[in-house]
XYZ file of C-alpha atoms in Angstrom:
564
model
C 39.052 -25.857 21.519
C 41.742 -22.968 20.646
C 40.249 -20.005 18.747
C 42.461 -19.582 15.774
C 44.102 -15.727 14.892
C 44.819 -14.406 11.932
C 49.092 -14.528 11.805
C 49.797 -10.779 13.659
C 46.776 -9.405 14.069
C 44.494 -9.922 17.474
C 41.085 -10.989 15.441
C 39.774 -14.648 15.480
C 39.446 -16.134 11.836
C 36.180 -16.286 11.398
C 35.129 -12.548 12.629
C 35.671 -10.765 9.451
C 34.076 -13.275 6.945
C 31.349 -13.123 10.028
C 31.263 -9.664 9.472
C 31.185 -9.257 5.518
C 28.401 -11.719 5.293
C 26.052 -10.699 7.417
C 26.317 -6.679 6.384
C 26.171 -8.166 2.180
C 23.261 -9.972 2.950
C 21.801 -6.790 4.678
C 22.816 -4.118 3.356
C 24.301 -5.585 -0.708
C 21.808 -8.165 -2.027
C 18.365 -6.370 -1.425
C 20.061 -3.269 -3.765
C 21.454 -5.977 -6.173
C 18.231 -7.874 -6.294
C 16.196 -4.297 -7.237
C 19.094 -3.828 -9.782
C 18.186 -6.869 -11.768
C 14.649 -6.264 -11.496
C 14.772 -2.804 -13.034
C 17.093 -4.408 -15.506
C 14.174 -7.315 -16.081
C 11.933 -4.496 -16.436
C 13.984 -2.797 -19.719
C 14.856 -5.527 -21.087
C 11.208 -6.888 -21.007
C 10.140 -3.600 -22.411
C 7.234 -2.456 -19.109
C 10.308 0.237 -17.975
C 9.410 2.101 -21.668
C 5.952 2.381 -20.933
C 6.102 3.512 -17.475
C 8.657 6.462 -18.650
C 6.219 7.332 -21.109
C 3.729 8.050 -18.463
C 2.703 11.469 -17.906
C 2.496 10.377 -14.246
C 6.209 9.460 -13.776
C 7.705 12.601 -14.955
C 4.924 14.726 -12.875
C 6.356 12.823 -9.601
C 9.670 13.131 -10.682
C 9.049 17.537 -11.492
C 6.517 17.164 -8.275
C 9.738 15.582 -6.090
C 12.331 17.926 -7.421
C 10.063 20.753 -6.729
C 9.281 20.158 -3.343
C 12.677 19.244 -2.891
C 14.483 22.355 -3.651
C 12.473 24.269 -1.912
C 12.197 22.234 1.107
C 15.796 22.639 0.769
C 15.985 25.983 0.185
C 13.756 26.943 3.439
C 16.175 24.486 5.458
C 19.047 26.309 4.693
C 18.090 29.367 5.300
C 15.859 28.272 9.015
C 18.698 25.823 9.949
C 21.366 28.680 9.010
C 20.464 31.132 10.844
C 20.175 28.771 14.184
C 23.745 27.552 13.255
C 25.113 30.793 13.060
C 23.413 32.785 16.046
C 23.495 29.887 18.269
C 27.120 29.374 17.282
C 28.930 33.027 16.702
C 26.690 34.444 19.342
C 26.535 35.204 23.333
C 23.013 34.413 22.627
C 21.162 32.913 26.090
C 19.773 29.491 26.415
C 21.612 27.699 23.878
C 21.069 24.463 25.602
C 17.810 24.330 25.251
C 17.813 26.271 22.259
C 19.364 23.626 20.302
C 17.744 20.721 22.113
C 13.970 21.986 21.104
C 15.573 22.950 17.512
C 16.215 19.127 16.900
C 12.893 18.179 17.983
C 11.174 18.288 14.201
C 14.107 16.030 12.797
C 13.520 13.319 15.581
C 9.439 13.468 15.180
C 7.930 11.426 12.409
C 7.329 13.254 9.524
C 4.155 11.942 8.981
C 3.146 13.672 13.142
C 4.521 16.593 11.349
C 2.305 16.671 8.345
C -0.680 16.155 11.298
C 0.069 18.741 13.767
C 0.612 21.284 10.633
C -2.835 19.986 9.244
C -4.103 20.669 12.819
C -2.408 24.671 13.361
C -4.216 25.212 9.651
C -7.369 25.324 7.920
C -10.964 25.950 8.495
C -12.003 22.738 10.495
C -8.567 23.498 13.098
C -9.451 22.933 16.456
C -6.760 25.082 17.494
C -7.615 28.096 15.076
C -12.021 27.737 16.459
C -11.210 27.756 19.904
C -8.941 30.952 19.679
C -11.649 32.675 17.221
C -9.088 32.696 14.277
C -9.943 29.675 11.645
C -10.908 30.891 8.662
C -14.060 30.299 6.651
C -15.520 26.897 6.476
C -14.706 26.051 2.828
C -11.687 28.144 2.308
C -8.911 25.399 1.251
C -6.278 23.928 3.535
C -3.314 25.899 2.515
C -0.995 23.153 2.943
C -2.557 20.654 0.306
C -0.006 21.885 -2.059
C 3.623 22.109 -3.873
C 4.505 24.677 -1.354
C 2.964 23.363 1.590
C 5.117 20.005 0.979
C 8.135 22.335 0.726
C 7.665 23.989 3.800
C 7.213 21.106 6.228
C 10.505 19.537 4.245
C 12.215 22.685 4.954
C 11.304 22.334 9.104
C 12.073 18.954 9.233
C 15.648 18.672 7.535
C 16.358 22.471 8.777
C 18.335 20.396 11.714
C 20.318 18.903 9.164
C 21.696 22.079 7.783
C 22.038 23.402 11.772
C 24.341 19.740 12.353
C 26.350 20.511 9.181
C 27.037 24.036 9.317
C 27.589 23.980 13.115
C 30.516 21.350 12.424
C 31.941 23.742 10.056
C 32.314 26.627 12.034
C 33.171 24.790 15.481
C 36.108 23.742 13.212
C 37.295 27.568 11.935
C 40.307 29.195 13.091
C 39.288 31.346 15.931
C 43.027 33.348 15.869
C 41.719 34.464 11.685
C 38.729 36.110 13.703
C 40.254 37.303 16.641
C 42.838 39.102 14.276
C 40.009 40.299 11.963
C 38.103 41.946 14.777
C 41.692 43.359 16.401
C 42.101 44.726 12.818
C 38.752 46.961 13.102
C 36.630 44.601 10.936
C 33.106 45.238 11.949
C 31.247 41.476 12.790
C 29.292 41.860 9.921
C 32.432 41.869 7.202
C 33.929 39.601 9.240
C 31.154 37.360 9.316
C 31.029 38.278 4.959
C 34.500 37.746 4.267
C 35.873 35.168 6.673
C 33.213 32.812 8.358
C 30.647 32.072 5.713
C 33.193 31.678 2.841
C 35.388 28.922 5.351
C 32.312 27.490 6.646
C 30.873 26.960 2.829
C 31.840 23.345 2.900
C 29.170 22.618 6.164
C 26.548 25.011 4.226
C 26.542 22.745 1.349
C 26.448 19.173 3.407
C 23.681 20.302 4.822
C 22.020 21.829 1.808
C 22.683 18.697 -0.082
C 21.260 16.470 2.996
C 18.075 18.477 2.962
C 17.438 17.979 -0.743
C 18.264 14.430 -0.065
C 16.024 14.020 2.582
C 13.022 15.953 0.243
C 14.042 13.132 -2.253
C 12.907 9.723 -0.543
C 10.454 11.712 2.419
C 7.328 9.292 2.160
C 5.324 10.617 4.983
C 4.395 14.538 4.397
C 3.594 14.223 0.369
C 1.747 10.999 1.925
C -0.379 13.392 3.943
C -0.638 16.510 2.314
C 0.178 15.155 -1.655
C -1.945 12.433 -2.145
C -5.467 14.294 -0.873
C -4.821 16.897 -3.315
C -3.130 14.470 -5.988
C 0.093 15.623 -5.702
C 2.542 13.109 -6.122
C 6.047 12.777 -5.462
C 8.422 9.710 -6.124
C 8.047 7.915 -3.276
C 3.770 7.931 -2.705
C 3.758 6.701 -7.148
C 5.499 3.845 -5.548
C 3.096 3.423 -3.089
C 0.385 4.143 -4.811
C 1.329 1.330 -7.560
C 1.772 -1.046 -4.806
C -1.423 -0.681 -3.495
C -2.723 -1.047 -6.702
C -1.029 -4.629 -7.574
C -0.774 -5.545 -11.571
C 1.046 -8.002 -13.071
C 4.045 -4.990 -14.257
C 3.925 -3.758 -10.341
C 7.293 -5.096 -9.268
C 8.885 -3.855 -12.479
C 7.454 -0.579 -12.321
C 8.388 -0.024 -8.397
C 12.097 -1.006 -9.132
C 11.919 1.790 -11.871
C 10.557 4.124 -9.760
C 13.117 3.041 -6.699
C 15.735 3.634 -8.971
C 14.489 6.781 -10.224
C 14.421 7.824 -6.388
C 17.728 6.352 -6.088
C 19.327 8.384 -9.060
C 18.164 11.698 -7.451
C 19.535 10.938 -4.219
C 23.161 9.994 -5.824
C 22.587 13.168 -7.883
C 22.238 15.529 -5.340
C 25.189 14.348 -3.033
C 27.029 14.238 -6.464
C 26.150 18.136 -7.220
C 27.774 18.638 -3.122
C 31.149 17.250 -4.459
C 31.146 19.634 -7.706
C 30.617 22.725 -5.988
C 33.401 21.833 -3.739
C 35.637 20.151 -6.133
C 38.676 22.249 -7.406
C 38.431 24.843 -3.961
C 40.926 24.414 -1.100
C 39.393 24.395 2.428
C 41.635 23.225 4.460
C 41.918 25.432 7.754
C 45.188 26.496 9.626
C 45.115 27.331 13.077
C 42.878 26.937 16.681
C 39.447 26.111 15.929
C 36.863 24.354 18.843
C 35.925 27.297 19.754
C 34.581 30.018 18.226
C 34.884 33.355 19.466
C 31.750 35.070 20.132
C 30.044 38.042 18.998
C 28.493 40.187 21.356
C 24.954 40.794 20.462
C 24.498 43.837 23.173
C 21.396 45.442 22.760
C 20.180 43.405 19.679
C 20.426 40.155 22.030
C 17.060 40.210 23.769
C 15.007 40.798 20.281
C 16.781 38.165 18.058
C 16.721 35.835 21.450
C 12.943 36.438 20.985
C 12.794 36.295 17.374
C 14.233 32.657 17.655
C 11.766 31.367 20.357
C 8.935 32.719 18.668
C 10.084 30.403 15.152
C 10.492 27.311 17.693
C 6.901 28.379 18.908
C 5.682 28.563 15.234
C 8.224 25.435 14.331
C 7.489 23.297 17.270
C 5.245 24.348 20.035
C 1.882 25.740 18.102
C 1.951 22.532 16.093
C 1.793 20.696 19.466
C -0.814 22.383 20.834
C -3.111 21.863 17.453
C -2.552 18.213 18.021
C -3.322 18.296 21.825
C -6.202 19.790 21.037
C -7.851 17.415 18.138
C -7.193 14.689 20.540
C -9.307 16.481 23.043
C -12.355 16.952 21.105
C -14.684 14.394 19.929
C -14.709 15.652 16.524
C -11.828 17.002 14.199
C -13.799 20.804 13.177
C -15.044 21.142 17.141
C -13.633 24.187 18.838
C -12.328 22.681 22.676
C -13.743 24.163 25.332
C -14.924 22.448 28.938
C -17.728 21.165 27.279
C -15.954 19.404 24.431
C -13.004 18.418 25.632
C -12.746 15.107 26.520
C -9.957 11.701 26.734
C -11.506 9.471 25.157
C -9.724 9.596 21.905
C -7.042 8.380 23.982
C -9.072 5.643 25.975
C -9.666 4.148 22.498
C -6.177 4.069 20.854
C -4.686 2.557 24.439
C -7.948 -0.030 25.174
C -10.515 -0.218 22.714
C -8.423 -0.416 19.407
C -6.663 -3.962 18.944
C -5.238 -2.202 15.739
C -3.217 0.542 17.667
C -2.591 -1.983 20.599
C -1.043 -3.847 17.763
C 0.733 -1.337 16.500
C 2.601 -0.232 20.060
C 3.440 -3.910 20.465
C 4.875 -4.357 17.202
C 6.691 -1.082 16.926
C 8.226 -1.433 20.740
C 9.367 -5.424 19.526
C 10.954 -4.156 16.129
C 12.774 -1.111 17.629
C 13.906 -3.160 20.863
C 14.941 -5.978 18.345
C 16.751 -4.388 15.882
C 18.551 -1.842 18.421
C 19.618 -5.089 20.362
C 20.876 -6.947 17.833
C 22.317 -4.221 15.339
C 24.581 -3.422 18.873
C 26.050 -7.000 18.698
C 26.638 -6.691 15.066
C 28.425 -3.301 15.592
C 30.315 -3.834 18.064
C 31.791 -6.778 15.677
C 31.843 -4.586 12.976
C 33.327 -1.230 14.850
C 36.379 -4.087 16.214
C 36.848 -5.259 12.662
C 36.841 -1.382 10.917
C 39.380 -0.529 13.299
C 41.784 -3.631 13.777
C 42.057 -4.669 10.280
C 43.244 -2.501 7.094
C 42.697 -2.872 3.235
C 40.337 -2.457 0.284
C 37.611 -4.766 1.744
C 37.273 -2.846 4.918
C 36.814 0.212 2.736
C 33.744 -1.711 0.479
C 32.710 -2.982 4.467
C 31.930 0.443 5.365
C 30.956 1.710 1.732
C 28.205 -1.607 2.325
C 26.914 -0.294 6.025
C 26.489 3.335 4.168
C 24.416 3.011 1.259
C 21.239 1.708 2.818
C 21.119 4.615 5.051
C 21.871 7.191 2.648
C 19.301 5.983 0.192
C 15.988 6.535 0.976
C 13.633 3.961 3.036
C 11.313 3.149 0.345
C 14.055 2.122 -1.888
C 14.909 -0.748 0.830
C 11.371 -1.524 1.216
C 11.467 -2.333 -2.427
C 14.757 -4.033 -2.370
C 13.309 -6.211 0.321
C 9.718 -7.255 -1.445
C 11.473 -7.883 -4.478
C 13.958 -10.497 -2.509
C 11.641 -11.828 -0.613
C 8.458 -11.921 -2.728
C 9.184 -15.679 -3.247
C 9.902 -18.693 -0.615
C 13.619 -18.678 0.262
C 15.401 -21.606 -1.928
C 15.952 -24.957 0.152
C 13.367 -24.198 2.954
C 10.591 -23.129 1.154
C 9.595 -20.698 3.683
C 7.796 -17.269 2.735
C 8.678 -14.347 5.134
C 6.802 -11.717 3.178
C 3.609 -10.144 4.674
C 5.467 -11.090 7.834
C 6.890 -8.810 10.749
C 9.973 -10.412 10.193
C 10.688 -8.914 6.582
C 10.379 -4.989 8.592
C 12.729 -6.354 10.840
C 15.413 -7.557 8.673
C 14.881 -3.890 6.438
C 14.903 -2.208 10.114
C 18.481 -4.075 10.214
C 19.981 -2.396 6.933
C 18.230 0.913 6.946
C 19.756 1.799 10.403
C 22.876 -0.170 10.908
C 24.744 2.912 9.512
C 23.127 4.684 13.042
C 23.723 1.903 15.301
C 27.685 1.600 13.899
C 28.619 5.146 14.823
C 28.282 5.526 18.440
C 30.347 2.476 18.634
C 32.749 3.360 15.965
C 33.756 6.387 17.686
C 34.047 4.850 21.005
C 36.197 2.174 19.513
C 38.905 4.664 18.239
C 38.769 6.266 21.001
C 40.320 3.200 23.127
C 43.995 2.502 23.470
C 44.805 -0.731 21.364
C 47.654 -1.574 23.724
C 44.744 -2.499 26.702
C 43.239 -5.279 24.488
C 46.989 -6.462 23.557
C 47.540 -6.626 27.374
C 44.969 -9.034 27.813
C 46.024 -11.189 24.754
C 49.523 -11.354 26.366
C 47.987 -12.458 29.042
C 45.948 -15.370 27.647
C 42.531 -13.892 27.533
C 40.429 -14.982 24.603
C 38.721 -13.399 22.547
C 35.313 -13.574 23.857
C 36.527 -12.932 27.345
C 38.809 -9.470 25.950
C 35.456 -8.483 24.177
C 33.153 -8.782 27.029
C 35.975 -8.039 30.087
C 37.605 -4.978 28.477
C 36.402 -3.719 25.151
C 32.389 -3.648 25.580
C 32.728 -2.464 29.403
C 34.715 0.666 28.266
C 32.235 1.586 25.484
C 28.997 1.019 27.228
C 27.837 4.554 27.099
C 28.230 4.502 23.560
C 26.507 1.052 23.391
C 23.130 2.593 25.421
C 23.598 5.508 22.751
C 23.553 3.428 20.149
C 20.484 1.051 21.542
C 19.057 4.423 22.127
C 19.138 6.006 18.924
C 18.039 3.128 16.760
C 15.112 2.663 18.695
C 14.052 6.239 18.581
C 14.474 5.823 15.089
C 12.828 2.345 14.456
C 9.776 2.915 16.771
C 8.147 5.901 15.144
C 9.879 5.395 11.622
C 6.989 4.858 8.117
C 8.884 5.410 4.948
C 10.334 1.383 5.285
C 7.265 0.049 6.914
C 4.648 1.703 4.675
C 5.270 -0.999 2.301
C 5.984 -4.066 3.992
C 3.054 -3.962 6.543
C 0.234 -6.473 6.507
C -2.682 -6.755 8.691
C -1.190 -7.501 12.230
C 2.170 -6.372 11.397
C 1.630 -2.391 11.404
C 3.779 -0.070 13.204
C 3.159 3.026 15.199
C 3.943 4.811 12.029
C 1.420 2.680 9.983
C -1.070 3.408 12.092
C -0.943 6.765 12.509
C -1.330 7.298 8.808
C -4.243 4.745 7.979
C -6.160 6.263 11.418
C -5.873 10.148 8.985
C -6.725 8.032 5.766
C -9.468 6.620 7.158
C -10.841 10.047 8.424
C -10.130 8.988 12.516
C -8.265 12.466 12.456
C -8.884 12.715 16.391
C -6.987 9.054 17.247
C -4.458 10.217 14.807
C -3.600 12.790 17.011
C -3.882 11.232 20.019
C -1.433 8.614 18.827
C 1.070 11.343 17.777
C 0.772 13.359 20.608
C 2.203 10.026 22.505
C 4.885 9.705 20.114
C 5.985 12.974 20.492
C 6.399 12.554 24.216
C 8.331 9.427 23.625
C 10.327 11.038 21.233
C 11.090 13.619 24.142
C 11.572 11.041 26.949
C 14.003 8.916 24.923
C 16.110 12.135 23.661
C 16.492 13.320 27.296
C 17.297 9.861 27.632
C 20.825 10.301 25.476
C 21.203 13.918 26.949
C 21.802 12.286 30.530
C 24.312 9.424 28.611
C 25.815 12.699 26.602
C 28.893 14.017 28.962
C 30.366 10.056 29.044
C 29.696 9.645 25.047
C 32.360 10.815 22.369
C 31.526 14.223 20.464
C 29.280 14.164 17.847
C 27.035 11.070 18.773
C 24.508 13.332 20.642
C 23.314 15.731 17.530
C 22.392 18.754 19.470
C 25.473 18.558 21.902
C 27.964 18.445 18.377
């Protein structure tokens, strides 16, 4: 049987309806189904009494807070790599930038650990090197400011990807003529880069606070001990305490966390609004400043912040998962692998975990590629409002944060589904299907890029020709974007395996995730397997990003971060 076209264009009939389906029942109708709970929830009068609470405006002042200054710390750590690493004939930018990504790929939660671990009186670490402090003297980080500065190293990337973008993209002849002129690099730097590059700055500032907003897993670790909380562990926390005004309250709060998010990226296009940025010239590539003597020390002063950023937090988990006891020093005597021998043979709960994680990354990476590469064909074959709302649709559920699809997700599938009857909540496949909408938004633009990048007149070739649809797809179009594709697989699984903020609420017993696990093995005090278990998802973390570094020279710009 014929496929039918739509009159003039190369798509089959039934790929864009396909298409808008399948991303509104992903990415749409979990947000609209929160939206009419939170409106159940006013109009039922519960929302009044939970904004009454002393508790929700504390979270709300607690998330701000933490937020800002997360933000705040980003900017300036992810500023200065941006600009040195950029401007500079600094050495060992490579690797540089590689290791500088690191703490934006690695679970927050692992963050919140290894931090824990480099810290306090009980650090492994700190007793073996003779410099923990007293036992009893608090753990610094159990506070407003130690939230803020883990938020600041993990979105500092952010601002780095942002601002870099923005200066790649200045007009190296307005420096070159500068510096001809006898501008020293410092006014030059004052009067021509930052102010052109101050679109990038405030992406990335506006990312960070973003990020701060819906982060679930460092106020999970280092709020909730010290009963701090922030947006999204009140959410949590009134989950795991289940009353009959939970799923009312929860879409409150998800909104709440929601509202902040939208505000933020809304307070990005107001400092930019009304201010003309738009560049004349070469840009690509910057000229560089030479650093002469001042090379070597700010070459070391950035290694040693990676050390303090990256590398000492390493080594404090390394070590917990060496000794038998989380407060033991590690020597020869102490150390020992058998935190490791239980989270890989003796504990069916991390067993579970690996198996689950490793079948909803694979899954979802799989089959969020077959859905983009429909999708990335559609966006850029067909024109018109609906493939603007199509793309809006794939957007939202990434920019929001995770827990706010988590909720979406338990309240649309809290019941049986109509006509079947069937319950999928409490099951693995409820994570899977809010895997699918959280990261569909990363899986789309690997493709997406690759797509534009092919000549239309190939595919029009083959249709001339006689080849079908399904035989231009799989003879022409996916063969020519299959280092985009592995990118794509690649990136959603690094994403998916080690991800908690979605799967903290939607786990049951046997469904937990690597992410899950991690943080119930520090709840329940297992400190040592928690670190043994992030120390190997840090290496897999590593493995898989080297991974897209060898697909990088065949992939378009911009789809491996630290190569933008």
């Amino acid at each position: 049987m014929a496929t039918s076209f739509v009159k003039g264009n190369s798509q089959p009939r039934w790929l864009f309806p396909f298409v808008l389906t399948a991303v509104f029942l992903l990415c749409a109708l979990p947000l609209i189904r929160l939206a009419g709970a939170g409106a159940a929830s006013i109009a039922s009068g519960s929302a009044t009494a939970l904004v009454l609470e002393k508790s929700f405006w504390l979270a709300t002042w607690n998330t701000l807070t933490t937020s800002f200054l997360g933000m705040v710390i980003a900017v300036l750590i992810g500023g200065v790599f941006a600009l040195v690493l950029t401007l500079t004939d600094i050495r060992g930018k490579w690797w540089l930038s590689f290791l500088f990504m690191l703490p934006m790929m690695i679970p927050p939660q692992v963050t919140a650990l290894s931090w824990i671990g480099m810290t306090g009186p009980s650090s492994p670490l700190l007793k073996t090197l003779g410099l923990a402090p007293p036992l009893g003297s608090p753990q610094p980080l159990y506070s407003i400011g130690g939230i803020a500065l883990l938020y600041g190293v993990q979105h500092a990337p952010l601002v780095y990807l942002a601002l870099r973008a923005g200066l790649l993209a200045l007009p190296r002849d307005a420096v070159e003529a500068a510096m001809l002129s006898g501008a020293r690099p410092m006014r030059v730097l004052l009067d021509i880069i930052l102010p052109l590059s101050l679109p990038g700055l405030i992406a990335g500032a506006a990312l960070a606070f973003v990020s701060g907003i819906g982060n679930f897993g460092i106020p999970a670790i280092l709020g909730i001990p010290a009963s701090i909380y922030t947006l999204p562990t009140l959410v949590y926390s009134r989950f795991a305490s289940f009353g009959t005004s939970t799923f009312g309250d929860i879409a409150i709060l998800s909104a709440m966390i929601g509202f902040l998010a939208v505000a933020g990226l809304a307070v990005q296009e107001r400092a930019l609004k009304g201010r003309d940025y738009r560049l004349i010239g070469l840009s690509g590539a910057m000229a560089t400043f030479a650093l002469g003597r001042l090379r070597l020390p700010i070459q070391l002063c950035l290694w040693l912040m990676l050390f303090v950023m990256l590398v000492a937090p390493f080594l404090a988990l390394v070590s917990a998962s060496l000794v038998p006891a989380y407060g033991v020093a590690l020597s020869v005597k102490t150390a020992s692998l058998s935190a490791y021998e239980e989270i890989l043979f003796r504990q069916s709960v991390t067993q579970t975990a690996f198996s689950n994680s490793i079948f909803l990354a694979a899954s979802a990476a799989v089959m969020l590629l077959a859905l983009s590469v429909l999708t990335a064909y559609v966006l850029t074959r067909k024109r018109g409002r609906l493939v603007g709302l199509l793309s809006a649709m794939i957007e939202i559920p990434y920019a929001l944060p995770g827990i706010v699809i988590a909720v979406g997700f338990i309240l649309l599938f809290a019941a049986p589904l109509p006509v079947i009857e069937v319950s999928i909540y409490g099951t693995i496949w409820i994570i899977l299907l809010a895997y699918l909408s959280s990261f569909f938004a990363v899986g789309l633009k690997p493709v997406l890029s690759a797509f534009r990048q092919l000549d239309p007149a190939l595919e029009e070739a083959a249709r001339l020709s006689g080849a079908g649809f399904r035989h231009r797809l799989s003879d022409i179009l996916v063969p020519l974007i299959a280092p985009a594709a592995g990118a794509s697989v690649i990136l959603v699984f690094l994403i998916a395996c080690n991800e908690l903020t979605v799967s903290a609420l939607l786990w049951s017993a046997g469904t937990q995730t690597l992410g899950v696990a991690i943080y119930n093995l520090d709840d329940s005090g297992s400190y040592d397997l928690a670190s043994a278990l992030s120390v190997l998802v840090v290496i897999m973390v590593v493995i898989l990003m080297l991974l897209l570094e060898l697909l990088a020279a065949r992939l378009p710009k911009g789809v491996v971060p630290w190569r933008n």
